[in-house]
CSV table of C-alpha atoms and ligand atoms in Angstrom, one decimal:
chain,number,residue,atom,x,y,z
A,1,MET,CA,0.0,0.0,0.0
A,2,ILE,CA,1.2,3.5,-0.9
A,3,THR,CA,0.5,6.4,1.4
A,4,LEU,CA,1.0,10.0,0.5
A,5,TYR,CA,1.4,12.6,3.3
A,6,ASP,CA,-0.2,15.4,1.5
A,7,ALA,CA,-1.6,19.0,1.5
A,8,ASP,CA,-3.8,20.4,-1.2
A,9,ARG,CA,-2.1,23.8,-1.2
A,10,CYS,CA,1.4,22.3,-1.6
A,11,PRO,CA,2.7,22.4,-5.2
A,12,TYR,CA,5.4,19.9,-4.2
A,13,CYS,CA,2.7,17.5,-3.2
A,14,ALA,CA,0.9,18.2,-6.5
A,15,ARG,CA,4.0,16.9,-8.3
A,16,VAL,CA,3.6,13.5,-6.6
A,17,ARG,CA,-0.2,13.4,-6.9
A,18,ILE,CA,0.2,13.9,-10.7
A,19,VAL,CA,2.7,11.2,-11.1
A,20,LEU,CA,0.6,8.7,-9.0
A,21,ALA,CA,-2.4,9.6,-11.2
A,22,GLU,CA,-0.4,9.2,-14.5
A,23,LYS,CA,0.8,5.8,-13.3
A,24,GLY,CA,-2.8,4.8,-12.3
A,25,LEU,CA,-1.6,3.8,-8.9
A,26,GLU,CA,-4.0,3.6,-6.0
A,27,TYR,CA,-2.9,5.2,-2.8
A,28,GLU,CA,-4.1,6.5,0.6
A,29,THR,CA,-3.8,10.1,1.5
A,30,VAL,CA,-3.0,11.5,4.9
A,31,VAL,CA,-3.7,15.2,4.9
A,32,ILE,CA,-1.3,17.3,6.9
A,33,ASP,CA,-2.4,20.7,8.2
A,34,LEU,CA,0.6,22.9,7.3
A,35,ASP,CA,-0.5,25.5,9.9
A,36,ASP,CA,-0.5,22.9,12.7
A,37,ARG,CA,1.8,20.1,11.7
A,38,PRO,CA,1.6,16.9,13.8
A,39,ALA,CA,4.9,16.2,15.7
A,40,TRP,CA,5.1,12.7,14.2
A,41,ILE,CA,5.6,14.1,10.7
A,42,TYR,CA,9.3,14.7,11.8
A,43,GLU,CA,9.7,11.0,12.2
A,44,LYS,CA,8.7,10.6,8.5
A,45,ASN,CA,10.8,13.6,7.3
A,46,PRO,CA,13.3,15.3,9.7
A,47,LEU,CA,12.6,18.6,7.8
A,48,GLY,CA,8.9,18.3,8.8
A,49,ARG,CA,7.8,18.9,5.2
A,50,VAL,CA,5.3,17.3,2.8
A,51,PRO,CA,5.2,15.4,0.5
A,52,VAL,CA,6.3,12.2,2.1
A,53,LEU,CA,5.6,8.9,0.3
A,54,GLU,CA,5.3,5.7,2.3
A,55,GLU,CA,5.2,2.3,0.7
A,56,ASP,CA,5.0,-0.5,3.2
A,57,ALA,CA,8.0,0.2,5.5
A,58,PHE,CA,9.7,2.4,3.0
A,59,VAL,CA,9.5,6.2,3.7
A,60,LEU,CA,10.7,8.8,1.3
A,61,PRO,CA,10.5,12.7,1.4
A,62,GLU,CA,11.4,15.2,-1.4
A,63,SER,CA,9.0,15.5,-4.4
A,64,ALA,CA,11.7,15.2,-7.1
A,65,VAL,CA,13.2,12.1,-5.5
A,66,ILE,CA,9.7,10.6,-4.9
A,67,ASP,CA,8.8,11.1,-8.5
A,68,GLU,CA,11.9,9.4,-9.7
A,69,TYR,CA,11.3,6.6,-7.3
A,70,ILE,CA,7.8,6.1,-8.6
A,71,GLU,CA,9.1,6.2,-12.2
A,72,GLU,CA,11.7,3.5,-11.5
A,73,ARG,CA,9.4,1.3,-9.5
A,74,TYR,CA,6.4,1.6,-11.8
A,75,PRO,CA,8.0,2.2,-15.2
A,76,ASP,CA,4.7,2.2,-17.2
A,77,PRO,CA,3.8,4.5,-18.7
A,78,PRO,CA,7.3,6.1,-18.9
A,79,LEU,CA,7.6,9.7,-17.7
A,80,TRP,CA,11.3,10.2,-18.6
A,81,PRO,CA,12.2,10.6,-22.3
A,82,ALA,CA,13.7,7.5,-23.8
A,83,ASP,CA,16.6,9.5,-25.3
A,84,PRO,CA,19.5,9.9,-22.7
A,85,GLY,CA,20.2,13.5,-23.8
A,86,GLU,CA,16.6,14.6,-23.5
A,87,ARG,CA,16.4,12.8,-20.2
A,88,ALA,CA,19.5,14.6,-18.9
A,89,LEU,CA,18.1,17.9,-20.0
A,90,ALA,CA,14.8,17.1,-18.3
A,91,ARG,CA,16.7,16.3,-15.1
A,92,LEU,CA,18.6,19.6,-15.4
A,93,LEU,CA,15.3,21.5,-15.5
A,94,VAL,CA,14.1,19.7,-12.3
A,95,PHE,CA,17.6,20.3,-10.7
A,96,ARG,CA,17.4,24.1,-11.5
A,97,PHE,CA,13.8,24.5,-10.6
A,98,ASP,CA,14.8,27.1,-8.0
A,99,GLN,CA,15.2,29.5,-10.9
A,100,LEU,CA,11.4,29.6,-11.0
A,101,SER,CA,10.6,28.9,-7.4
A,102,ARG,CA,12.8,31.6,-5.9
A,103,PRO,CA,11.0,34.5,-7.7
A,104,TYR,CA,7.6,32.7,-7.2
A,105,TYR,CA,8.0,32.6,-3.4
A,106,ALA,CA,9.4,36.1,-3.5
A,107,VAL,CA,6.1,37.2,-5.0
A,108,ARG,CA,4.2,35.3,-2.4
A,109,ARG,CA,6.2,37.2,0.3
A,110,GLY,CA,5.4,40.5,-1.4
A,111,GLU,CA,9.1,41.3,-2.1
A,112,GLU,CA,9.8,44.4,-4.1
A,113,GLY,CA,10.7,43.6,-7.8
A,114,ALA,CA,9.7,40.0,-7.4
A,115,ARG,CA,6.9,40.1,-10.1
A,116,GLU,CA,9.5,41.3,-12.6
A,117,ARG,CA,11.9,38.5,-11.5
A,118,LEU,CA,9.1,36.0,-11.9
A,119,ASP,CA,8.2,37.4,-15.3
A,120,ARG,CA,11.8,36.8,-16.4
A,121,ALA,CA,11.7,33.2,-15.2
A,122,LEU,CA,8.4,32.6,-17.0
A,123,ALA,CA,9.9,34.2,-20.1
A,124,ASP,CA,12.8,31.7,-20.0
A,125,VAL,CA,10.3,28.8,-19.8
A,126,ASP,CA,8.3,30.3,-22.6
A,127,ALA,CA,11.4,30.7,-24.8
A,128,LEU,CA,12.3,27.0,-24.2
A,129,LEU,CA,8.7,26.0,-25.2
A,130,GLU,CA,8.9,28.0,-28.4
A,131,GLY,CA,11.1,25.3,-29.8
A,132,GLN,CA,9.5,22.2,-28.4
A,133,LEU,CA,6.1,20.8,-27.2
A,134,PHE,CA,7.2,19.8,-23.7
A,135,LEU,CA,9.9,20.8,-21.3
A,136,SER,CA,11.6,17.5,-21.9
A,137,GLY,CA,11.5,18.0,-25.6
A,138,ARG,CA,9.2,15.8,-27.7
A,139,GLU,CA,7.5,14.0,-24.9
A,140,TYR,CA,5.4,14.9,-21.8
A,141,GLY,CA,7.1,13.8,-18.6
A,142,LEU,CA,8.5,14.5,-15.2
A,143,ALA,CA,10.0,17.9,-16.1
A,144,ASP,CA,6.5,19.2,-17.1
A,145,ILE,CA,5.1,17.7,-13.9
A,146,ALA,CA,7.8,19.4,-11.9
A,147,TYR,CA,6.8,22.9,-13.1
A,148,ILE,CA,3.1,22.8,-13.8
A,149,PRO,CA,1.8,23.1,-10.2
A,150,TRP,CA,3.5,26.5,-9.8
A,151,ILE,CA,2.3,27.7,-13.2
A,152,LEU,CA,-1.3,26.9,-12.4
A,153,ARG,CA,-1.1,28.6,-9.0
A,154,ALA,CA,0.7,31.6,-10.4
A,155,ARG,CA,-2.1,32.0,-13.0
A,156,ASP,CA,-5.1,31.2,-10.8
A,157,ARG,CA,-4.0,32.3,-7.3
A,158,MET,CA,-1.5,35.1,-7.9
A,159,ASP,CA,-3.0,36.9,-10.8
A,160,ILE,CA,0.0,36.4,-13.0
A,161,ASP,CA,-1.1,37.1,-16.6
A,162,LEU,CA,0.3,34.2,-18.7
A,163,ALA,CA,-1.0,35.7,-22.0
A,164,ARG,CA,2.3,37.5,-22.3
A,165,PHE,CA,3.9,34.0,-22.7
A,166,PRO,CA,2.1,32.3,-25.7
A,167,ALA,CA,4.2,29.2,-25.9
A,168,LEU,CA,3.7,28.7,-22.2
A,169,VAL,CA,0.0,29.1,-22.6
A,170,ASP,CA,-0.1,26.5,-25.4
A,171,TRP,CA,1.9,24.1,-23.2
A,172,VAL,CA,-0.6,24.6,-20.3
A,173,SER,CA,-3.5,23.9,-22.7
A,174,ARG,CA,-1.8,20.7,-23.8
A,175,LEU,CA,-1.1,19.6,-20.2
A,176,VAL,CA,-4.6,20.3,-18.9
A,177,GLU,CA,-6.0,17.9,-21.4
A,178,ARG,CA,-4.5,15.1,-19.3
A,179,PRO,CA,-6.8,13.9,-16.5
A,180,ALA,CA,-3.9,13.9,-14.0
A,181,ILE,CA,-3.4,17.6,-14.6
A,182,ALA,CA,-7.1,18.5,-14.9
A,183,ALA,CA,-7.6,17.0,-11.4
A,184,GLU,CA,-5.0,19.6,-10.1
A,185,LEU,CA,-7.0,22.4,-11.7
A,186,ASP,CA,-9.9,21.4,-9.4
A,187,VAL,CA,-7.6,21.3,-6.4
A,188,VAL,CA,-6.3,24.8,-7.2
A,189,ALA,CA,-9.8,26.1,-7.7
A,190,ALA,CA,-10.9,24.9,-4.3
A,191,LEU,CA,-7.9,26.5,-2.4
B,201,GSH,N1,12.1,20.3,-1.3
B,201,GSH,C1,10.8,19.8,-0.8
B,201,GSH,C2,9.9,21.0,-0.4
B,201,GSH,C3,8.6,20.6,0.2
B,201,GSH,C4,8.0,21.8,0.9
B,201,GSH,O1,8.6,22.9,1.0
B,201,GSH,N2,6.7,21.6,1.4
B,201,GSH,C5,6.1,22.6,2.1
B,201,GSH,C6,4.6,22.7,1.7
B,201,GSH,S1,4.4,23.3,0.0
B,201,GSH,C7,6.1,22.3,3.6
B,201,GSH,O2,5.9,21.2,4.0
B,201,GSH,N3,6.4,23.4,4.4
B,201,GSH,C8,6.4,23.3,5.8
B,201,GSH,C9,7.8,23.8,6.2
B,201,GSH,O3,8.6,24.3,5.4
B,201,GSH,O4,8.0,23.8,7.4
B,201,GSH,C10,10.1,18.9,-1.8
B,201,GSH,O5,10.4,19.0,-3.0
B,201,GSH,O6,9.3,18.0,-1.4
């Protein structure tokens, strides 16, 4: 049995929810109140953060690591590109995700100039998508899943106008056709 320690508002948890849905895996959810976290969550993750995945006695924190674990343990359908170069570039995007998350959370904290910094990060993603359908290249996969939760929240919760980034808008349209991503739209709408 797989258990996900989860919080709706957490985009890192969304990464894991999407991968579990793409793989068609059944799992149990334990909702963690991020404003009043239970002390026992530190036994699952010394940092006290969600998501945490538990499979029988195996306990794993960190969304990017969890997604890779699920991918390796349940390889079908594959969510990394088959081509090693595309796969490496997809991993690089996940590795450098803080280029988007740093300005995103700066906007959330209301820091001066943060919206401009977030715009520049979104413009970089837009430029990448001008030349390819998905962040990984030709195929949808873990890199797209690593970014989309923040893009949806920026658009729907932070009043960021994505229309200035047409390739990014097209990419979002492609992604929301997938039931696993459409389910996240509902989560974000209910926040
Ligand atoms: N690097 C972690 C970040 C997870 C994270 O920051 N989760 C937030 C909720 S979105 C959390 O648990 N925050 C509580 C805290 O930082 O104490 C991951 O990728 O899983």
